[in-house]
């Protein structure tokens, strides 16, 4: 009660912010008449004036009223568009690092120009983040006319462009691009070996368009750059053939009563958790099938350590068959599996599922199986966007996720009121017993609207559903357009004409489409088509445009009189935001509109979360076929189910972030070190520190700290230093000869000898060449161990939840072990870099020439290269290169065997598998 009273008295936080912003709007409006009197050159000169005032110490906040007035005036002169007062409020929210929630059709693209221009004056680069390349290019060209007119440069950061083009895009005052491309560029910049190869120039300020889609919907999937790993193609094909022999179990057994299974089977599918688990009988059957196929040794268990990969492939193949469906989660195009974004319905070309799932789906669909990948670099969108000094965003639907934005990103949501009050009527959901009944009712509604000339937008949740509706409309002989991932290229044209009288448009998802549905059709597109017609002269063109304008006005008024755009949705999405985005297409800028959801108890959301309650109501009232439930209580029940899913998804994202935060702290350390190595001309001091640390660690293994001479193993230390570090020291002799020497003196003696040995080596090399070599060795080792570390963290994260059974906190255990792994990584880098540099031989040109001659002579006399291939009988036969000494070669088994993890015989100091073992 006291809180309610205070809110009534002072208004809520949003109202207070709007009140403050409206005062600034009044100051901007007061400048409008003054700016209208200025010439073009005088308005354009404002940019240089603002930059000079900033250089003299004035703040961006102080410049805001004049800068916003300048952009508004430029927009009026260049685009013939004037910013509404609510757009000025939205611009202020963006500038202050907040999220501006503005309804569909309120002009978010134009709103962003205000904050972009103001922040670009600082000269540190502003990044505008869009959901796809089409919108990035369109917005850069469209809004770029304002920026270019005001003297600012604009770049577009597209995928598949050269490094030089990307560098030019990032060097511009304002850069447009997609979230994926910004993230991948950041990761790629931290994989380069030369400073000149970087493309980004610091992360100063970003405005994220469709912020909820990018920072929430896509936050469950991290960005990963991968390289090729081992090939298991044959296994995927073989296991895919076995999967149809396993039967799905219906229902789950109750542990207390033993009841609940309606149809016994070999595996259970949990659609809510998106998991597949084998039953006890399923394990036995799977083992028998795998043994028959020759994939599992007779009598072996799927849970033997050697067969864990096989178990993983089997579960992944079951997931591919029963949880991932064609035209829902993916499409098949040109012999490739392309993922469909579940939130936007767009194709995600170039993206692949990890952990063998993509390969399992490729095997299922019978297309070419591409090799598995190993993670080279990875970051989540949450952690990437938190790197910006200032972040803001805009969308039509952020308020439902305001808590998450505040919790994870520290972003406050400002709900900007519409320019004109909305007149859309949102009707209650209609729930039918079966899917066919639902479709019959939806088609009847569509027909009714079409016959009276009202445009209809039909919303579906997947490509498969949109094609079902399309088939039904075809049978009903109704004209329609389909907008889904398969019609990606025609998207803007389809949306532009979706408001024409009697138009029927089927769409998968409507987030981030970037084009308004205008009642009566898009006049600008129609006029542009006439302008572009070369067959028309000037008079005919003007006459035709006048006729089109008159026709459009008549159509516009007619559609408004019929109730505006009608939204008919055939399924509820997991998230209320996606439903709101669809609804938001109707009733833009104060236009009339209406919406209705047609649902059935077979819909996935209803079946998993809310079906039992509604089914019980239907059975209680004995409802006849074709009859629907329509009640506020049912709609509320569905919204509660959506809230549950949203809360679950938030937990998934938060958990992903909490685990990634551990890797993120380590990533920052590694990337910071890496950048220091690249930016520094001389890495000698860092190498010296690494050498000191590595050799002190070695000495301490033989000469413990604060120990007496009797505890020392000096012969062992001498041998290790000579064999592994190329350092020959008579330590035993020196200690016996010295009157007094403690453990610290031994360390000091070894370090002095190591530094002297190393410096002598550096002196032999040409100036500058050895420093470049040191840098390459350092970076290559750091990158190699960082890749292995990422894989280790990945494996650790997958199994860490099992610690909960030992009454341990999995997150704390993960942090502890990740820290230990990171310490190990640093030790390994330090040791390996030092070992390579201590053992490397620096030779003069004369020595190189002599060594080459010796190698040629040796090659003529003898070769020990072996090739293994099957002979006619199918058995492996080892053939050695024939030398010239009596035509004999050393047999392969006479050569010393080298283990994969043994030091390479070449003396590089690397493990055999990382050196010459790669050739084996």
PDB file of C-alpha atoms in Angstrom, residues 149-369:
ATOM      1  CA  UNK A 149      25.401  15.369 -45.678  1.00  0.00           C
ATOM      2  CA  UNK A 150      26.549  16.368 -42.174  1.00  0.00           C
ATOM      3  CA  UNK A 151      30.166  15.393 -42.950  1.00  0.00           C
ATOM      4  CA  UNK A 152      30.432  12.002 -41.212  1.00  0.00           C
ATOM      5  CA  UNK A 153      31.624   8.796 -42.909  1.00  0.00           C
ATOM      6  CA  UNK A 154      29.598   5.544 -42.931  1.00  0.00           C
ATOM      7  CA  UNK A 155      30.845   1.955 -43.386  1.00  0.00           C
ATOM      8  CA  UNK A 156      29.078  -1.402 -43.755  1.00  0.00           C
ATOM      9  CA  UNK A 157      30.619  -4.475 -42.123  1.00  0.00           C
ATOM     10  CA  UNK A 158      29.356  -7.431 -44.163  1.00  0.00           C
ATOM     11  CA  UNK A 159      30.344 -11.072 -44.021  1.00  0.00           C
ATOM     12  CA  UNK A 160      32.491 -12.426 -46.886  1.00  0.00           C
ATOM     13  CA  UNK A 161      34.382  -9.128 -47.337  1.00  0.00           C
ATOM     14  CA  UNK A 162      38.152  -8.676 -47.469  1.00  0.00           C
ATOM     15  CA  UNK A 163      40.256  -7.551 -44.528  1.00  0.00           C
ATOM     16  CA  UNK A 164      40.951  -4.184 -46.213  1.00  0.00           C
ATOM     17  CA  UNK A 165      37.201  -3.569 -46.748  1.00  0.00           C
ATOM     18  CA  UNK A 166      36.494  -4.406 -43.095  1.00  0.00           C
ATOM     19  CA  UNK A 167      39.282  -2.083 -41.903  1.00  0.00           C
ATOM     20  CA  UNK A 168      37.786   0.725 -44.004  1.00  0.00           C
ATOM     21  CA  UNK A 169      34.288   0.013 -42.576  1.00  0.00           C
ATOM     22  CA  UNK A 170      35.566   0.129 -38.976  1.00  0.00           C
ATOM     23  CA  UNK A 171      37.651   3.257 -39.659  1.00  0.00           C
ATOM     24  CA  UNK A 172      34.442   5.157 -40.581  1.00  0.00           C
ATOM     25  CA  UNK A 173      32.690   7.357 -37.992  1.00  0.00           C
ATOM     26  CA  UNK A 174      29.634   5.070 -38.097  1.00  0.00           C
ATOM     27  CA  UNK A 175      29.676   1.328 -38.896  1.00  0.00           C
ATOM     28  CA  UNK A 176      26.600  -0.769 -39.693  1.00  0.00           C
ATOM     29  CA  UNK A 177      26.792  -4.567 -39.403  1.00  0.00           C
ATOM     30  CA  UNK A 178      25.292  -7.733 -37.927  1.00  0.00           C
ATOM     31  CA  UNK A 179      25.842  -8.999 -34.390  1.00  0.00           C
ATOM     32  CA  UNK A 180      27.528 -12.167 -35.706  1.00  0.00           C
ATOM     33  CA  UNK A 181      30.014 -10.258 -37.820  1.00  0.00           C
ATOM     34  CA  UNK A 182      31.040  -7.885 -34.996  1.00  0.00           C
ATOM     35  CA  UNK A 183      31.562 -10.845 -32.661  1.00  0.00           C
ATOM     36  CA  UNK A 184      33.510 -12.909 -35.188  1.00  0.00           C
ATOM     37  CA  UNK A 185      35.708  -9.898 -36.065  1.00  0.00           C
ATOM     38  CA  UNK A 186      36.557  -9.520 -32.372  1.00  0.00           C
ATOM     39  CA  UNK A 187      37.558 -13.198 -32.156  1.00  0.00           C
ATOM     40  CA  UNK A 188      39.508 -13.047 -35.433  1.00  0.00           C
ATOM     41  CA  UNK A 189      41.347  -9.914 -34.247  1.00  0.00           C
ATOM     42  CA  UNK A 190      42.540 -11.941 -31.286  1.00  0.00           C
ATOM     43  CA  UNK A 191      43.916 -14.657 -33.545  1.00  0.00           C
ATOM     44  CA  UNK A 192      46.137 -12.452 -35.757  1.00  0.00           C
ATOM     45  CA  UNK A 193      49.950 -12.394 -35.619  1.00  0.00           C
ATOM     46  CA  UNK A 194      50.490  -8.811 -36.829  1.00  0.00           C
ATOM     47  CA  UNK A 195      48.904  -5.597 -35.500  1.00  0.00           C
ATOM     48  CA  UNK A 196      48.196  -4.446 -39.089  1.00  0.00           C
ATOM     49  CA  UNK A 197      45.895  -7.467 -39.619  1.00  0.00           C
ATOM     50  CA  UNK A 198      43.341  -6.312 -36.997  1.00  0.00           C
ATOM     51  CA  UNK A 199      40.111  -4.770 -38.309  1.00  0.00           C
ATOM     52  CA  UNK A 200      38.382  -3.347 -35.201  1.00  0.00           C
ATOM     53  CA  UNK A 201      39.630  -0.200 -33.480  1.00  0.00           C
ATOM     54  CA  UNK A 202      38.144  -0.450 -29.998  1.00  0.00           C
ATOM     55  CA  UNK A 203      34.594  -0.947 -28.730  1.00  0.00           C
ATOM     56  CA  UNK A 204      33.270   2.508 -27.809  1.00  0.00           C
ATOM     57  CA  UNK A 205      29.486   2.680 -28.361  1.00  0.00           C
ATOM     58  CA  UNK A 206      26.934   0.278 -29.859  1.00  0.00           C
ATOM     59  CA  UNK A 207      23.239   0.643 -30.633  1.00  0.00           C
ATOM     60  CA  UNK A 208      21.590  -2.779 -31.007  1.00  0.00           C
ATOM     61  CA  UNK A 209      18.509  -2.835 -33.240  1.00  0.00           C
ATOM     62  CA  UNK A 210      15.988  -5.543 -32.242  1.00  0.00           C
ATOM     63  CA  UNK A 211      17.900  -5.731 -28.968  1.00  0.00           C
ATOM     64  CA  UNK A 212      15.685  -8.472 -27.515  1.00  0.00           C
ATOM     65  CA  UNK A 213      16.271 -10.729 -30.511  1.00  0.00           C
ATOM     66  CA  UNK A 214      20.063 -10.316 -30.337  1.00  0.00           C
ATOM     67  CA  UNK A 215      20.787 -10.059 -26.600  1.00  0.00           C
ATOM     68  CA  UNK A 216      18.135 -12.529 -25.416  1.00  0.00           C
ATOM     69  CA  UNK A 217      16.968 -14.938 -28.120  1.00  0.00           C
ATOM     70  CA  UNK A 218      20.432 -15.539 -29.574  1.00  0.00           C
ATOM     71  CA  UNK A 219      22.249 -15.423 -26.221  1.00  0.00           C
ATOM     72  CA  UNK A 220      21.806 -19.176 -25.703  1.00  0.00           C
ATOM     73  CA  UNK A 221      24.207 -19.908 -28.582  1.00  0.00           C
ATOM     74  CA  UNK A 222      27.837 -18.774 -28.252  1.00  0.00           C
ATOM     75  CA  UNK A 223      29.832 -17.578 -31.264  1.00  0.00           C
ATOM     76  CA  UNK A 224      32.460 -20.187 -32.151  1.00  0.00           C
ATOM     77  CA  UNK A 225      35.291 -20.102 -34.667  1.00  0.00           C
ATOM     78  CA  UNK A 226      36.354 -23.666 -35.380  1.00  0.00           C
ATOM     79  CA  UNK A 227      38.961 -25.603 -37.280  1.00  0.00           C
ATOM     80  CA  UNK A 228      38.797 -29.124 -38.652  1.00  0.00           C
ATOM     81  CA  UNK A 229      38.988 -31.970 -36.139  1.00  0.00           C
ATOM     82  CA  UNK A 230      38.872 -35.768 -36.527  1.00  0.00           C
ATOM     83  CA  UNK A 231      36.599 -37.282 -39.181  1.00  0.00           C
ATOM     84  CA  UNK A 232      33.882 -39.746 -38.012  1.00  0.00           C
ATOM     85  CA  UNK A 233      31.813 -39.805 -41.239  1.00  0.00           C
ATOM     86  CA  UNK A 234      31.538 -43.616 -41.401  1.00  0.00           C
ATOM     87  CA  UNK A 235      30.311 -43.796 -37.789  1.00  0.00           C
ATOM     88  CA  UNK A 236      27.539 -41.238 -38.430  1.00  0.00           C
ATOM     89  CA  UNK A 237      26.301 -43.166 -41.491  1.00  0.00           C
ATOM     90  CA  UNK A 238      26.439 -46.558 -39.722  1.00  0.00           C
ATOM     91  CA  UNK A 239      24.653 -45.328 -36.574  1.00  0.00           C
ATOM     92  CA  UNK A 240      22.015 -43.499 -38.628  1.00  0.00           C
ATOM     93  CA  UNK A 241      21.076 -46.903 -40.159  1.00  0.00           C
ATOM     94  CA  UNK A 242      20.655 -48.437 -36.675  1.00  0.00           C
ATOM     95  CA  UNK A 243      18.431 -45.696 -35.205  1.00  0.00           C
ATOM     96  CA  UNK A 244      15.177 -46.780 -36.995  1.00  0.00           C
ATOM     97  CA  UNK A 245      15.492 -50.209 -35.245  1.00  0.00           C
ATOM     98  CA  UNK A 246      15.065 -48.528 -31.828  1.00  0.00           C
ATOM     99  CA  UNK A 247      11.480 -47.801 -30.739  1.00  0.00           C
ATOM    100  CA  UNK A 248      10.288 -44.724 -28.863  1.00  0.00           C
ATOM    101  CA  UNK A 249       8.708 -45.255 -25.419  1.00  0.00           C
ATOM    102  CA  UNK A 250       5.443 -43.424 -24.709  1.00  0.00           C
ATOM    103  CA  UNK A 251       5.033 -42.215 -21.111  1.00  0.00           C
ATOM    104  CA  UNK A 252       7.504 -42.397 -18.235  1.00  0.00           C
ATOM    105  CA  UNK A 253       7.556 -44.968 -15.463  1.00  0.00           C
ATOM    106  CA  UNK A 254       6.576 -43.717 -11.999  1.00  0.00           C
ATOM    107  CA  UNK A 255       9.342 -44.738  -9.526  1.00  0.00           C
ATOM    108  CA  UNK A 256       6.839 -45.471  -6.716  1.00  0.00           C
ATOM    109  CA  UNK A 257       4.007 -47.244  -8.533  1.00  0.00           C
ATOM    110  CA  UNK A 258       5.876 -48.623 -11.573  1.00  0.00           C
ATOM    111  CA  UNK A 259       3.022 -47.343 -13.786  1.00  0.00           C
ATOM    112  CA  UNK A 260       2.859 -44.593 -16.395  1.00  0.00           C
ATOM    113  CA  UNK A 261       4.353 -46.288 -19.490  1.00  0.00           C
ATOM    114  CA  UNK A 262       1.653 -46.480 -22.188  1.00  0.00           C
ATOM    115  CA  UNK A 263       3.949 -48.066 -24.808  1.00  0.00           C
ATOM    116  CA  UNK A 264       7.292 -49.675 -23.802  1.00  0.00           C
ATOM    117  CA  UNK A 265      10.284 -48.753 -25.956  1.00  0.00           C
ATOM    118  CA  UNK A 266      14.040 -48.332 -26.192  1.00  0.00           C
ATOM    119  CA  UNK A 267      14.373 -44.602 -25.546  1.00  0.00           C
ATOM    120  CA  UNK A 268      12.544 -41.649 -23.994  1.00  0.00           C
ATOM    121  CA  UNK A 269      12.203 -38.197 -25.629  1.00  0.00           C
ATOM    122  CA  UNK A 270      11.762 -35.192 -23.321  1.00  0.00           C
ATOM    123  CA  UNK A 271      10.570 -32.350 -25.572  1.00  0.00           C
ATOM    124  CA  UNK A 272      10.538 -29.855 -22.708  1.00  0.00           C
ATOM    125  CA  UNK A 273      14.213 -30.400 -21.853  1.00  0.00           C
ATOM    126  CA  UNK A 274      15.160 -31.305 -25.476  1.00  0.00           C
ATOM    127  CA  UNK A 275      16.869 -34.535 -24.372  1.00  0.00           C
ATOM    128  CA  UNK A 276      16.850 -38.218 -25.388  1.00  0.00           C
ATOM    129  CA  UNK A 277      17.662 -41.042 -22.932  1.00  0.00           C
ATOM    130  CA  UNK A 278      17.960 -44.787 -23.545  1.00  0.00           C
ATOM    131  CA  UNK A 279      15.872 -47.090 -21.360  1.00  0.00           C
ATOM    132  CA  UNK A 280      17.391 -50.194 -19.711  1.00  0.00           C
ATOM    133  CA  UNK A 281      16.118 -52.508 -22.452  1.00  0.00           C
ATOM    134  CA  UNK A 282      17.205 -49.884 -24.994  1.00  0.00           C
ATOM    135  CA  UNK A 283      20.810 -50.125 -23.813  1.00  0.00           C
ATOM    136  CA  UNK A 284      20.864 -53.883 -24.351  1.00  0.00           C
ATOM    137  CA  UNK A 285      19.231 -53.605 -27.762  1.00  0.00           C
ATOM    138  CA  UNK A 286      21.588 -50.778 -28.822  1.00  0.00           C
ATOM    139  CA  UNK A 287      24.649 -52.786 -27.733  1.00  0.00           C
ATOM    140  CA  UNK A 288      23.436 -55.809 -29.708  1.00  0.00           C
ATOM    141  CA  UNK A 289      22.795 -53.694 -32.848  1.00  0.00           C
ATOM    142  CA  UNK A 290      26.187 -51.947 -32.567  1.00  0.00           C
ATOM    143  CA  UNK A 291      27.931 -55.320 -32.104  1.00  0.00           C
ATOM    144  CA  UNK A 292      26.175 -56.704 -35.231  1.00  0.00           C
ATOM    145  CA  UNK A 293      27.315 -53.630 -37.187  1.00  0.00           C
ATOM    146  CA  UNK A 294      30.910 -54.209 -36.028  1.00  0.00           C
ATOM    147  CA  UNK A 295      31.049 -50.882 -34.161  1.00  0.00           C
ATOM    148  CA  UNK A 296      31.191 -52.415 -30.667  1.00  0.00           C
ATOM    149  CA  UNK A 297      33.358 -55.414 -29.647  1.00  0.00           C
ATOM    150  CA  UNK A 298      31.344 -58.476 -28.599  1.00  0.00           C
ATOM    151  CA  UNK A 299      30.530 -58.370 -24.870  1.00  0.00           C
ATOM    152  CA  UNK A 300      31.680 -54.728 -24.479  1.00  0.00           C
ATOM    153  CA  UNK A 301      29.497 -52.117 -22.771  1.00  0.00           C
ATOM    154  CA  UNK A 302      28.431 -48.779 -24.213  1.00  0.00           C
ATOM    155  CA  UNK A 303      29.650 -47.232 -20.960  1.00  0.00           C
ATOM    156  CA  UNK A 304      33.239 -48.509 -21.219  1.00  0.00           C
ATOM    157  CA  UNK A 305      35.605 -45.514 -21.348  1.00  0.00           C
ATOM    158  CA  UNK A 306      36.702 -46.502 -24.867  1.00  0.00           C
ATOM    159  CA  UNK A 307      33.074 -46.378 -26.119  1.00  0.00           C
ATOM    160  CA  UNK A 308      31.957 -43.025 -24.688  1.00  0.00           C
ATOM    161  CA  UNK A 309      32.258 -41.365 -28.140  1.00  0.00           C
ATOM    162  CA  UNK A 310      30.057 -44.133 -29.602  1.00  0.00           C
ATOM    163  CA  UNK A 311      27.405 -43.539 -26.931  1.00  0.00           C
ATOM    164  CA  UNK A 312      27.507 -39.815 -27.720  1.00  0.00           C
ATOM    165  CA  UNK A 313      27.039 -40.503 -31.474  1.00  0.00           C
ATOM    166  CA  UNK A 314      24.048 -42.779 -30.761  1.00  0.00           C
ATOM    167  CA  UNK A 315      22.239 -40.238 -28.529  1.00  0.00           C
ATOM    168  CA  UNK A 316      22.986 -37.456 -31.062  1.00  0.00           C
ATOM    169  CA  UNK A 317      21.535 -39.559 -33.905  1.00  0.00           C
ATOM    170  CA  UNK A 318      18.350 -40.148 -31.846  1.00  0.00           C
ATOM    171  CA  UNK A 319      18.084 -36.391 -31.198  1.00  0.00           C
ATOM    172  CA  UNK A 320      18.509 -35.670 -34.912  1.00  0.00           C
ATOM    173  CA  UNK A 321      15.683 -38.109 -35.729  1.00  0.00           C
ATOM    174  CA  UNK A 322      13.171 -37.150 -33.047  1.00  0.00           C
ATOM    175  CA  UNK A 323      13.833 -33.519 -31.979  1.00  0.00           C
ATOM    176  CA  UNK A 324      15.122 -31.892 -35.192  1.00  0.00           C
ATOM    177  CA  UNK A 325      12.661 -31.835 -38.088  1.00  0.00           C
ATOM    178  CA  UNK A 326      13.005 -30.678 -41.664  1.00  0.00           C
ATOM    179  CA  UNK A 327      11.357 -27.291 -42.433  1.00  0.00           C
ATOM    180  CA  UNK A 328      11.125 -26.569 -38.709  1.00  0.00           C
ATOM    181  CA  UNK A 329      14.630 -26.463 -37.221  1.00  0.00           C
ATOM    182  CA  UNK A 330      16.419 -26.647 -40.598  1.00  0.00           C
ATOM    183  CA  UNK A 331      15.966 -26.733 -44.380  1.00  0.00           C
ATOM    184  CA  UNK A 332      17.886 -28.679 -47.038  1.00  0.00           C
ATOM    185  CA  UNK A 333      19.254 -26.448 -49.801  1.00  0.00           C
ATOM    186  CA  UNK A 334      21.829 -27.348 -52.499  1.00  0.00           C
ATOM    187  CA  UNK A 335      22.786 -30.513 -50.631  1.00  0.00           C
ATOM    188  CA  UNK A 336      23.439 -28.645 -47.374  1.00  0.00           C
ATOM    189  CA  UNK A 337      21.668 -28.506 -44.005  1.00  0.00           C
ATOM    190  CA  UNK A 338      20.924 -24.847 -43.205  1.00  0.00           C
ATOM    191  CA  UNK A 339      19.680 -23.954 -39.713  1.00  0.00           C
ATOM    192  CA  UNK A 340      16.489 -21.901 -39.407  1.00  0.00           C
ATOM    193  CA  UNK A 341      16.490 -19.305 -36.624  1.00  0.00           C
ATOM    194  CA  UNK A 342      13.566 -20.301 -34.369  1.00  0.00           C
ATOM    195  CA  UNK A 343      12.897 -16.671 -33.403  1.00  0.00           C
ATOM    196  CA  UNK A 344      13.073 -14.831 -36.729  1.00  0.00           C
ATOM    197  CA  UNK A 345      12.384 -17.669 -39.171  1.00  0.00           C
ATOM    198  CA  UNK A 346      15.499 -16.679 -41.126  1.00  0.00           C
ATOM    199  CA  UNK A 347      18.120 -18.997 -42.616  1.00  0.00           C
ATOM    200  CA  UNK A 348      21.415 -18.968 -40.696  1.00  0.00           C
ATOM    201  CA  UNK A 349      23.820 -19.706 -43.551  1.00  0.00           C
ATOM    202  CA  UNK A 350      27.283 -20.712 -42.337  1.00  0.00           C
ATOM    203  CA  UNK A 351      26.116 -21.617 -38.801  1.00  0.00           C
ATOM    204  CA  UNK A 352      26.488 -25.247 -37.711  1.00  0.00           C
ATOM    205  CA  UNK A 353      25.309 -27.135 -34.644  1.00  0.00           C
ATOM    206  CA  UNK A 354      28.172 -28.349 -32.498  1.00  0.00           C
ATOM    207  CA  UNK A 355      29.022 -31.682 -30.821  1.00  0.00           C
ATOM    208  CA  UNK A 356      28.272 -33.768 -33.918  1.00  0.00           C
ATOM    209  CA  UNK A 357      24.576 -32.802 -34.126  1.00  0.00           C
ATOM    210  CA  UNK A 358      24.949 -31.172 -37.548  1.00  0.00           C
ATOM    211  CA  UNK A 359      26.710 -34.289 -38.872  1.00  0.00           C
ATOM    212  CA  UNK A 360      23.930 -36.510 -37.458  1.00  0.00           C
ATOM    213  CA  UNK A 361      21.273 -34.414 -39.262  1.00  0.00           C
ATOM    214  CA  UNK A 362      23.359 -34.596 -42.478  1.00  0.00           C
ATOM    215  CA  UNK A 363      23.454 -38.391 -42.162  1.00  0.00           C
ATOM    216  CA  UNK A 364      19.682 -38.484 -41.556  1.00  0.00           C
ATOM    217  CA  UNK A 365      18.960 -36.388 -44.686  1.00  0.00           C
ATOM    218  CA  UNK A 366      21.495 -38.271 -46.811  1.00  0.00           C
ATOM    219  CA  UNK A 367      23.570 -35.212 -47.776  1.00  0.00           C
ATOM    220  CA  UNK A 368      27.382 -34.947 -47.730  1.00  0.00           C
ATOM    221  CA  UNK A 369      28.677 -35.147 -44.153  1.00  0.00           C
TER     222      UNK A 369
END
